[in-house]
Amino acid sequence: MSFSEDKSPPVSEDKSPPVSEDSKPVNAVLSPILEIVGVTKKYPGTIALDNVDLKFYPGKVNVLLGENGAGKSTLMKIIAGAEQPTHGNILLDGQPVHFISPKAALQQGIGIIYQELSLCPNLNVSENLFLARELRNRYGFVDHKKQEEITRDVLKRLGQSIDPKTSVHKLRVGQQQIVEIARSLKDKVNILIMDEPTSALSRNETNILLRFIKELTSQGVAVIYISHRLDECLEIGDYFMVLRDGKLIAEADAEEATLGWIIRKMAGRESDELFPETDHKKGNVVLETVDLCWPRPQKGGYFVDHASFSLHAGEITGIYGLMGAGRTELLECLFGIHPAARGKILLE
């Protein structure tokens, strides 16, 4: 599959969801393990999901795509029992189910890895993995040794050598994301929802996780994968679905889904129409930082380490980095939140 070239014919903007009863069936031979039937979710002043019908298949990576606000995370929270639909039904193995909590969904074999970290920094790694589901010995006490053995095994499968006794607050953010993933993988699940699981991971950590996802699907697990990293989605996806403005816009097998197809369906227009070239000249420097630092008082080093840059009038400056790289801290220093920050900030 080519990620750089889309040879499918141009598709005009979708005015309404094109998926209909007489459309070409996807995975027609394979029965879905999970079905979303007419699900609508309304909040005051907005409709997050609008009569959505979806099918997820066992042993497949079911990729759910859409721009921010398309309704992806809301739908996943409904499937996982964290939110309740306003209307509609969920079918598990063809039978209607209603999950009143994430625990109820987990008991039916549905696990979720949320985009936001939900770890307790004051607990160690194994305590986080078994939080609220602790193993007990014959005397009724928490079996820390057994928990640590299982934790070590799960982390090893993810290519990590993190000590289960390590306090979570001592881990870098990428390692905390690994722990978040491991917490869901230790349970026996038939459906695993992964909402932006690689957002804080390095390339090597991401590759290990993608290989592990393939291992899960080979065991018959249905993986629902959400990511804005389209190259990852194209690499591992078996079945693609696109939401836009809370509606199902399109679905396709991996053979039909190309990068251009995904962008058109997500945005509703061709990729070259999204960012047309404009004749634009930068103005004078309006903001400049010189060796902006925020020292780390206890561990040494810096949260922000001698950052220098200039911002011109009429210019957009992008700041990139993984979670924990210092992006937020840099902006907080600009805003004057941290009195201990050092260096110069020049206006005009």
mmCIF file of C-alpha atoms in Angstrom:
data_model
loop_
_atom_site.group_PDB
_atom_site.id
_atom_site.type_symbol
_atom_site.label_atom_id
_atom_site.label_comp_id
_atom_site.label_asym_id
_atom_site.label_seq_id
_atom_site.Cartn_x
_atom_site.Cartn_y
_atom_site.Cartn_z
ATOM 1 C CA MET A 1 0.000 0.000 0.000
ATOM 2 C CA SER A 2 1.326 3.430 -0.884
ATOM 3 C CA PHE A 3 0.957 6.201 1.686
ATOM 4 C CA SER A 4 2.202 8.956 -0.574
ATOM 5 C CA GLU A 5 -0.021 8.439 -3.570
ATOM 6 C CA ASP A 6 -3.764 8.063 -3.890
ATOM 7 C CA LYS A 7 -4.863 6.664 -7.249
ATOM 8 C CA SER A 8 -8.545 6.443 -6.446
ATOM 9 C CA PRO A 9 -10.825 8.761 -8.439
ATOM 10 C CA PRO A 10 -11.703 12.154 -6.961
ATOM 11 C CA VAL A 11 -14.675 12.144 -4.642
ATOM 12 C CA SER A 12 -16.833 15.181 -4.131
ATOM 13 C CA GLU A 13 -17.717 16.401 -0.681
ATOM 14 C CA ASP A 14 -20.152 14.179 1.147
ATOM 15 C CA LYS A 15 -23.380 16.024 1.856
ATOM 16 C CA SER A 16 -24.806 13.185 3.920
ATOM 17 C CA PRO A 17 -23.605 9.812 5.218
ATOM 18 C CA PRO A 18 -23.221 7.628 2.106
ATOM 19 C CA VAL A 19 -23.455 4.346 3.985
ATOM 20 C CA SER A 20 -26.808 2.739 3.256
ATOM 21 C CA GLU A 21 -28.468 -0.658 3.336
ATOM 22 C CA ASP A 22 -27.708 -1.283 -0.333
ATOM 23 C CA SER A 23 -24.068 -0.208 -0.132
ATOM 24 C CA LYS A 24 -21.306 -2.738 -0.723
ATOM 25 C CA PRO A 25 -20.931 -4.798 2.468
ATOM 26 C CA VAL A 26 -17.571 -4.687 4.185
ATOM 27 C CA ASN A 27 -16.289 -7.924 5.757
ATOM 28 C CA ALA A 28 -19.479 -9.568 4.564
ATOM 29 C CA VAL A 29 -18.252 -13.083 5.412
ATOM 30 C CA LEU A 30 -17.138 -12.230 8.961
ATOM 31 C CA SER A 31 -19.765 -11.676 11.647
ATOM 32 C CA PRO A 32 -19.262 -8.558 13.792
ATOM 33 C CA ILE A 33 -18.499 -9.009 17.459
ATOM 34 C CA LEU A 34 -19.863 -5.550 18.301
ATOM 35 C CA GLU A 35 -22.545 -3.481 16.589
ATOM 36 C CA ILE A 36 -23.590 0.106 17.160
ATOM 37 C CA VAL A 37 -27.177 0.609 16.018
ATOM 38 C CA GLY A 38 -28.657 4.089 15.659
ATOM 39 C CA VAL A 39 -26.654 5.556 18.540
ATOM 40 C CA THR A 40 -27.254 9.236 19.253
ATOM 41 C CA LYS A 41 -25.651 11.268 22.027
ATOM 42 C CA LYS A 42 -26.954 14.737 22.820
ATOM 43 C CA TYR A 43 -25.412 17.283 25.139
ATOM 44 C CA PRO A 44 -26.898 20.690 25.926
ATOM 45 C CA GLY A 45 -26.481 22.720 22.774
ATOM 46 C CA THR A 46 -24.816 20.044 20.659
ATOM 47 C CA ILE A 47 -25.262 16.587 19.138
ATOM 48 C CA ALA A 48 -22.056 14.614 19.585
ATOM 49 C CA LEU A 49 -23.320 11.522 17.761
ATOM 50 C CA ASP A 50 -26.138 11.491 15.228
ATOM 51 C CA ASN A 51 -27.774 8.113 14.517
ATOM 52 C CA VAL A 52 -24.491 6.222 14.075
ATOM 53 C CA ASP A 53 -24.402 2.611 12.822
ATOM 54 C CA LEU A 54 -21.065 0.783 13.048
ATOM 55 C CA LYS A 55 -19.761 -2.770 13.068
ATOM 56 C CA PHE A 56 -16.517 -4.001 14.621
ATOM 57 C CA TYR A 57 -14.980 -7.322 13.662
ATOM 58 C CA PRO A 58 -13.030 -9.910 15.716
ATOM 59 C CA GLY A 59 -9.393 -10.502 14.904
ATOM 60 C CA LYS A 60 -9.221 -7.165 13.071
ATOM 61 C CA VAL A 61 -7.826 -3.704 13.699
ATOM 62 C CA ASN A 62 -10.945 -1.559 13.297
ATOM 63 C CA VAL A 63 -9.668 1.984 12.698
ATOM 64 C CA LEU A 64 -12.015 4.842 13.628
ATOM 65 C CA LEU A 65 -11.030 8.175 12.117
ATOM 66 C CA GLY A 66 -12.263 11.748 12.226
ATOM 67 C CA GLU A 67 -11.195 15.269 13.007
ATOM 68 C CA ASN A 68 -11.304 16.629 16.563
ATOM 69 C CA GLY A 69 -14.932 16.885 17.637
ATOM 70 C CA ALA A 70 -16.143 14.233 15.185
ATOM 71 C CA GLY A 71 -17.502 12.112 18.046
ATOM 72 C CA LYS A 72 -14.886 9.357 18.237
ATOM 73 C CA SER A 73 -14.046 9.558 21.941
ATOM 74 C CA THR A 74 -17.710 10.011 22.880
ATOM 75 C CA LEU A 75 -18.609 6.831 21.035
ATOM 76 C CA MET A 76 -15.769 4.918 22.690
ATOM 77 C CA LYS A 77 -16.877 6.078 26.142
ATOM 78 C CA ILE A 78 -20.379 4.828 25.381
ATOM 79 C CA ILE A 79 -19.050 1.425 24.317
ATOM 80 C CA ALA A 80 -16.882 1.250 27.444
ATOM 81 C CA GLY A 81 -19.750 2.189 29.775
ATOM 82 C CA ALA A 82 -18.359 5.573 30.823
ATOM 83 C CA GLU A 83 -21.173 7.439 29.001
ATOM 84 C CA GLN A 84 -24.764 6.511 28.221
ATOM 85 C CA PRO A 85 -26.342 7.015 24.778
ATOM 86 C CA THR A 86 -29.360 9.276 24.403
ATOM 87 C CA HIS A 87 -30.824 6.843 21.869
ATOM 88 C CA GLY A 88 -29.722 3.647 20.163
ATOM 89 C CA ASN A 89 -28.481 0.176 21.022
ATOM 90 C CA ILE A 90 -25.256 -1.784 21.432
ATOM 91 C CA LEU A 91 -25.168 -5.431 20.324
ATOM 92 C CA LEU A 92 -22.471 -7.767 21.631
ATOM 93 C CA ASP A 93 -22.300 -11.036 19.700
ATOM 94 C CA GLY A 94 -25.736 -10.178 18.339
ATOM 95 C CA GLN A 95 -27.306 -9.631 21.760
ATOM 96 C CA PRO A 96 -28.348 -6.204 23.104
ATOM 97 C CA VAL A 97 -26.285 -5.007 26.079
ATOM 98 C CA HIS A 98 -26.342 -1.961 28.325
ATOM 99 C CA PHE A 99 -23.271 -1.041 30.338
ATOM 100 C CA ILE A 100 -23.900 1.147 33.363
ATOM 101 C CA SER A 101 -20.186 1.488 34.136
ATOM 102 C CA PRO A 102 -16.734 0.663 32.754
ATOM 103 C CA LYS A 103 -16.584 -2.231 35.214
ATOM 104 C CA ALA A 104 -19.736 -3.720 33.676
ATOM 105 C CA ALA A 105 -18.199 -3.409 30.188
ATOM 106 C CA LEU A 106 -14.938 -4.998 31.351
ATOM 107 C CA GLN A 107 -16.875 -7.939 32.785
ATOM 108 C CA GLN A 108 -18.199 -8.493 29.260
ATOM 109 C CA GLY A 109 -14.683 -8.426 27.801
ATOM 110 C CA ILE A 110 -14.454 -4.782 26.680
ATOM 111 C CA GLY A 111 -11.347 -2.850 27.733
ATOM 112 C CA ILE A 112 -10.334 0.714 26.935
ATOM 113 C CA ILE A 113 -7.128 2.714 26.949
ATOM 114 C CA TYR A 114 -8.113 6.360 27.329
ATOM 115 C CA GLN A 115 -6.286 9.197 25.629
ATOM 116 C CA GLU A 116 -5.798 10.974 28.969
ATOM 117 C CA LEU A 117 -3.551 9.373 31.583
ATOM 118 C CA SER A 118 -5.551 8.163 34.580
ATOM 119 C CA LEU A 119 -2.775 6.787 36.770
ATOM 120 C CA CYS A 120 -2.247 7.478 40.467
ATOM 121 C CA PRO A 121 1.252 8.999 40.718
ATOM 122 C CA ASN A 122 1.597 8.152 44.418
ATOM 123 C CA LEU A 123 1.239 4.399 43.739
ATOM 124 C CA ASN A 124 3.777 2.112 42.122
ATOM 125 C CA VAL A 125 3.358 0.468 38.722
ATOM 126 C CA SER A 126 1.842 -2.831 39.866
ATOM 127 C CA GLU A 127 -0.514 -1.065 42.289
ATOM 128 C CA ASN A 128 -1.800 1.017 39.388
ATOM 129 C CA LEU A 129 -2.351 -2.048 37.218
ATOM 130 C CA PHE A 130 -4.453 -3.724 39.900
ATOM 131 C CA LEU A 131 -6.139 -0.644 41.357
ATOM 132 C CA ALA A 132 -9.660 -1.581 42.572
ATOM 133 C CA ARG A 133 -9.040 -5.166 41.350
ATOM 134 C CA GLU A 134 -6.333 -6.251 43.784
ATOM 135 C CA LEU A 135 -5.314 -9.889 44.066
ATOM 136 C CA ARG A 136 -5.739 -11.408 47.528
ATOM 137 C CA ASN A 137 -3.866 -14.214 49.247
ATOM 138 C CA ARG A 138 -5.547 -16.857 51.382
ATOM 139 C CA TYR A 139 -5.413 -14.539 54.395
ATOM 140 C CA GLY A 140 -7.284 -11.764 52.596
ATOM 141 C CA PHE A 141 -4.276 -9.456 52.220
ATOM 142 C CA VAL A 142 -3.141 -7.953 48.937
ATOM 143 C CA ASP A 143 -0.783 -10.365 47.191
ATOM 144 C CA HIS A 144 1.844 -7.834 46.109
ATOM 145 C CA LYS A 145 4.275 -10.516 44.944
ATOM 146 C CA LYS A 146 1.759 -12.063 42.538
ATOM 147 C CA GLN A 147 0.708 -8.643 41.251
ATOM 148 C CA GLU A 148 4.319 -7.707 40.595
ATOM 149 C CA GLU A 149 4.928 -10.991 38.714
ATOM 150 C CA ILE A 150 1.955 -10.379 36.422
ATOM 151 C CA THR A 151 2.938 -6.731 35.952
ATOM 152 C CA ARG A 152 6.488 -7.683 35.026
ATOM 153 C CA ASP A 153 5.194 -10.230 32.487
ATOM 154 C CA VAL A 154 2.805 -7.747 30.824
ATOM 155 C CA LEU A 155 5.504 -5.071 30.593
ATOM 156 C CA LYS A 156 7.928 -7.606 29.120
ATOM 157 C CA ARG A 157 5.412 -8.378 26.375
ATOM 158 C CA LEU A 158 5.426 -4.649 25.625
ATOM 159 C CA GLY A 159 9.214 -4.629 25.419
ATOM 160 C CA GLN A 160 9.645 -2.736 28.695
ATOM 161 C CA SER A 161 11.873 -3.501 31.686
ATOM 162 C CA ILE A 162 10.172 -1.122 34.126
ATOM 163 C CA ASP A 163 10.400 -2.274 37.757
ATOM 164 C CA PRO A 164 6.826 -2.960 39.003
ATOM 165 C CA LYS A 165 7.782 -1.405 42.349
ATOM 166 C CA THR A 166 8.689 1.953 40.776
ATOM 167 C CA SER A 167 6.450 4.863 41.756
ATOM 168 C CA VAL A 168 4.603 6.176 38.731
ATOM 169 C CA HIS A 169 5.589 9.792 39.399
ATOM 170 C CA LYS A 170 9.230 8.817 38.779
ATOM 171 C CA LEU A 171 8.496 7.591 35.248
ATOM 172 C CA ARG A 172 8.740 9.780 32.171
ATOM 173 C CA VAL A 173 5.471 10.437 30.411
ATOM 174 C CA GLY A 174 6.077 7.883 27.659
ATOM 175 C CA GLN A 175 6.624 5.171 30.271
ATOM 176 C CA GLN A 176 3.452 6.247 32.071
ATOM 177 C CA GLN A 177 1.582 5.775 28.789
ATOM 178 C CA ILE A 178 3.026 2.251 28.577
ATOM 179 C CA VAL A 179 1.739 1.557 32.105
ATOM 180 C CA GLU A 180 -1.686 2.871 31.067
ATOM 181 C CA ILE A 181 -1.675 0.440 28.144
ATOM 182 C CA ALA A 182 -0.436 -2.440 30.301
ATOM 183 C CA ARG A 183 -3.294 -1.900 32.748
ATOM 184 C CA SER A 184 -5.815 -2.805 30.056
ATOM 185 C CA LEU A 185 -3.747 -5.609 28.543
ATOM 186 C CA LYS A 186 -3.460 -7.552 31.779
ATOM 187 C CA ASP A 187 -7.199 -8.295 31.649
ATOM 188 C CA LYS A 188 -8.644 -10.898 29.316
ATOM 189 C CA VAL A 189 -10.571 -8.840 26.786
ATOM 190 C CA ASN A 190 -12.286 -9.697 23.519
ATOM 191 C CA ILE A 191 -12.558 -6.047 22.466
ATOM 192 C CA LEU A 192 -9.827 -3.498 23.177
ATOM 193 C CA ILE A 193 -10.395 0.204 22.509
ATOM 194 C CA MET A 194 -7.208 2.228 22.018
ATOM 195 C CA ASP A 195 -7.771 5.992 21.950
ATOM 196 C CA GLU A 196 -4.562 7.727 20.790
ATOM 197 C CA PRO A 197 -2.318 5.144 22.521
ATOM 198 C CA THR A 198 0.909 6.343 20.861
ATOM 199 C CA SER A 199 0.533 10.086 21.455
ATOM 200 C CA ALA A 200 3.314 10.097 24.079
ATOM 201 C CA LEU A 201 5.417 7.197 22.783
ATOM 202 C CA SER A 202 8.745 7.238 20.987
ATOM 203 C CA ARG A 203 9.044 5.648 17.544
ATOM 204 C CA ASN A 204 10.611 2.507 19.008
ATOM 205 C CA GLU A 205 7.905 2.190 21.675
ATOM 206 C CA THR A 206 5.262 2.716 19.000
ATOM 207 C CA ASN A 207 6.700 -0.047 16.824
ATOM 208 C CA ILE A 208 6.646 -2.469 19.749
ATOM 209 C CA LEU A 209 3.026 -1.589 20.503
ATOM 210 C CA LEU A 210 1.962 -2.017 16.872
ATOM 211 C CA ARG A 211 3.557 -5.467 16.797
ATOM 212 C CA PHE A 212 1.736 -6.350 19.999
ATOM 213 C CA ILE A 213 -1.576 -5.210 18.481
ATOM 214 C CA LYS A 214 -1.011 -7.662 15.627
ATOM 215 C CA GLU A 215 -0.393 -10.358 18.220
ATOM 216 C CA LEU A 216 -3.716 -9.540 19.882
ATOM 217 C CA THR A 217 -5.666 -9.694 16.625
ATOM 218 C CA SER A 218 -4.051 -13.032 15.755
ATOM 219 C CA GLN A 219 -5.665 -14.303 18.980
ATOM 220 C CA GLY A 220 -9.089 -13.106 17.817
ATOM 221 C CA VAL A 221 -9.226 -9.841 19.790
ATOM 222 C CA ALA A 222 -11.103 -6.998 18.088
ATOM 223 C CA VAL A 223 -9.017 -3.822 18.366
ATOM 224 C CA ILE A 224 -10.732 -0.455 17.903
ATOM 225 C CA TYR A 225 -7.921 1.957 17.058
ATOM 226 C CA ILE A 226 -8.126 5.751 17.106
ATOM 227 C CA SER A 227 -5.175 7.892 16.071
ATOM 228 C CA HIS A 228 -4.369 11.097 14.207
ATOM 229 C CA ARG A 229 -1.157 9.447 13.013
ATOM 230 C CA LEU A 230 -2.512 8.233 9.704
ATOM 231 C CA ASP A 231 0.654 6.343 8.767
ATOM 232 C CA GLU A 232 0.122 4.104 11.820
ATOM 233 C CA CYS A 233 -3.507 3.547 10.902
ATOM 234 C CA LEU A 234 -2.621 2.560 7.337
ATOM 235 C CA GLU A 235 0.138 0.285 8.591
ATOM 236 C CA ILE A 236 -1.996 -1.859 10.891
ATOM 237 C CA GLY A 237 -5.616 -1.162 9.932
ATOM 238 C CA ASP A 238 -7.867 -3.879 8.490
ATOM 239 C CA TYR A 239 -11.105 -1.902 8.361
ATOM 240 C CA PHE A 240 -11.592 1.871 8.296
ATOM 241 C CA MET A 241 -14.529 4.027 9.428
ATOM 242 C CA VAL A 242 -14.747 7.813 9.259
ATOM 243 C CA LEU A 243 -16.896 10.064 11.452
ATOM 244 C CA ARG A 244 -17.568 13.695 10.664
ATOM 245 C CA ASP A 245 -19.743 16.031 12.741
ATOM 246 C CA GLY A 246 -21.085 13.071 14.699
ATOM 247 C CA LYS A 247 -22.157 11.104 11.608
ATOM 248 C CA LEU A 248 -20.752 8.042 9.894
ATOM 249 C CA ILE A 249 -19.425 9.289 6.566
ATOM 250 C CA ALA A 250 -17.697 6.269 5.036
ATOM 251 C CA GLU A 251 -16.210 2.851 5.659
ATOM 252 C CA ALA A 252 -13.803 0.704 3.666
ATOM 253 C CA ASP A 253 -11.463 -2.279 3.796
ATOM 254 C CA ALA A 254 -7.707 -1.693 3.958
ATOM 255 C CA GLU A 255 -7.379 -2.335 0.205
ATOM 256 C CA GLU A 256 -9.647 0.626 -0.559
ATOM 257 C CA ALA A 257 -8.483 3.053 2.138
ATOM 258 C CA THR A 258 -5.657 5.305 0.996
ATOM 259 C CA LEU A 259 -4.253 8.440 2.549
ATOM 260 C CA GLY A 260 -6.111 10.646 0.075
ATOM 261 C CA TRP A 261 -9.375 8.771 0.670
ATOM 262 C CA ILE A 262 -9.050 9.248 4.428
ATOM 263 C CA ILE A 263 -8.332 12.972 4.165
ATOM 264 C CA ARG A 264 -11.230 13.569 1.773
ATOM 265 C CA LYS A 265 -13.667 11.727 4.008
ATOM 266 C CA MET A 266 -12.450 13.386 7.204
ATOM 267 C CA ALA A 267 -12.351 16.930 5.845
ATOM 268 C CA GLY A 268 -15.034 16.717 3.147
ATOM 269 C CA ARG A 269 -12.756 18.082 0.432
ATOM 270 C CA GLU A 270 -9.472 17.451 -1.333
ATOM 271 C CA SER A 271 -6.253 17.823 0.658
ATOM 272 C CA ASP A 272 -4.900 20.559 -1.623
ATOM 273 C CA GLU A 273 -8.030 22.590 -0.883
ATOM 274 C CA LEU A 274 -7.386 22.531 2.868
ATOM 275 C CA PHE A 275 -4.254 24.689 2.788
ATOM 276 C CA PRO A 276 -4.198 26.755 -0.420
ATOM 277 C CA GLU A 277 -1.004 28.672 -1.134
ATOM 278 C CA THR A 278 -1.170 32.368 -0.315
ATOM 279 C CA ASP A 279 1.242 35.226 -0.955
ATOM 280 C CA HIS A 280 2.115 36.334 2.560
ATOM 281 C CA LYS A 281 5.001 38.307 4.035
ATOM 282 C CA LYS A 282 6.109 38.258 7.654
ATOM 283 C CA GLY A 283 6.093 41.467 9.676
ATOM 284 C CA ASN A 284 8.414 42.733 12.393
ATOM 285 C CA VAL A 285 9.412 40.690 15.424
ATOM 286 C CA VAL A 286 6.709 41.073 18.093
ATOM 287 C CA LEU A 287 7.889 38.490 20.628
ATOM 288 C CA GLU A 288 11.348 37.135 21.351
ATOM 289 C CA THR A 289 12.777 34.861 24.033
ATOM 290 C CA VAL A 290 16.454 34.645 24.896
ATOM 291 C CA ASP A 291 17.705 31.648 26.917
ATOM 292 C CA LEU A 292 14.334 31.145 28.606
ATOM 293 C CA CYS A 293 14.797 28.587 31.411
ATOM 294 C CA TRP A 294 12.746 27.031 34.169
ATOM 295 C CA PRO A 295 15.052 25.087 36.528
ATOM 296 C CA ARG A 296 13.970 21.772 38.015
ATOM 297 C CA PRO A 297 14.679 22.391 41.722
ATOM 298 C CA GLN A 298 14.892 18.878 43.186
ATOM 299 C CA LYS A 299 16.084 16.590 40.381
ATOM 300 C CA GLY A 300 18.312 19.137 38.683
ATOM 301 C CA GLY A 301 18.204 20.136 35.048
ATOM 302 C CA TYR A 302 15.398 22.155 33.482
ATOM 303 C CA PHE A 303 11.728 21.911 32.644
ATOM 304 C CA VAL A 304 12.548 24.489 29.933
ATOM 305 C CA ASP A 305 16.179 24.559 28.900
ATOM 306 C CA HIS A 306 17.522 27.795 27.323
ATOM 307 C CA ALA A 307 14.762 28.210 24.738
ATOM 308 C CA SER A 308 15.297 31.055 22.268
ATOM 309 C CA PHE A 309 12.970 31.920 19.402
ATOM 310 C CA SER A 310 11.340 34.868 17.617
ATOM 311 C CA LEU A 311 7.730 35.395 16.564
ATOM 312 C CA HIS A 312 6.923 37.774 13.718
ATOM 313 C CA ALA A 313 3.681 39.638 13.083
ATOM 314 C CA GLY A 314 1.364 37.669 10.801
ATOM 315 C CA GLU A 315 3.202 34.413 11.525
ATOM 316 C CA ILE A 316 2.186 31.116 13.107
ATOM 317 C CA THR A 317 4.971 29.437 15.073
ATOM 318 C CA GLY A 318 4.395 25.733 15.783
ATOM 319 C CA ILE A 319 5.826 24.077 18.894
ATOM 320 C CA TYR A 320 6.211 20.303 18.603
ATOM 321 C CA GLY A 321 7.256 17.535 20.968
ATOM 322 C CA LEU A 322 6.052 14.461 22.812
ATOM 323 C CA MET A 323 4.102 14.744 26.040
ATOM 324 C CA GLY A 324 6.523 15.833 28.759
ATOM 325 C CA ALA A 325 8.937 17.473 26.323
ATOM 326 C CA GLY A 326 8.261 20.935 27.794
ATOM 327 C CA ARG A 327 5.786 22.467 25.329
ATOM 328 C CA THR A 328 3.207 23.417 27.965
ATOM 329 C CA GLU A 329 5.896 24.550 30.397
ATOM 330 C CA LEU A 330 7.380 26.853 27.763
ATOM 331 C CA LEU A 331 4.043 28.562 27.179
ATOM 332 C CA GLU A 332 3.424 28.809 30.929
ATOM 333 C CA CYS A 333 6.762 30.593 31.316
ATOM 334 C CA LEU A 334 5.736 33.027 28.582
ATOM 335 C CA PHE A 335 2.519 33.658 30.470
ATOM 336 C CA GLY A 336 4.350 34.382 33.747
ATOM 337 C CA ILE A 337 2.968 31.416 35.680
ATOM 338 C CA HIS A 338 6.378 30.292 37.008
ATOM 339 C CA PRO A 339 8.275 32.987 38.963
ATOM 340 C CA ALA A 340 11.394 30.801 39.043
ATOM 341 C CA ALA A 341 11.776 31.060 35.259
ATOM 342 C CA ARG A 342 14.915 32.805 34.025
ATOM 343 C CA GLY A 343 16.016 34.425 30.777
ATOM 344 C CA LYS A 344 14.582 37.286 28.716
ATOM 345 C CA ILE A 345 11.207 37.846 27.119
ATOM 346 C CA LEU A 346 11.081 40.809 24.754
ATOM 347 C CA LEU A 347 7.878 42.398 23.433
ATOM 348 C CA GLU A 348 8.004 44.585 20.305
#
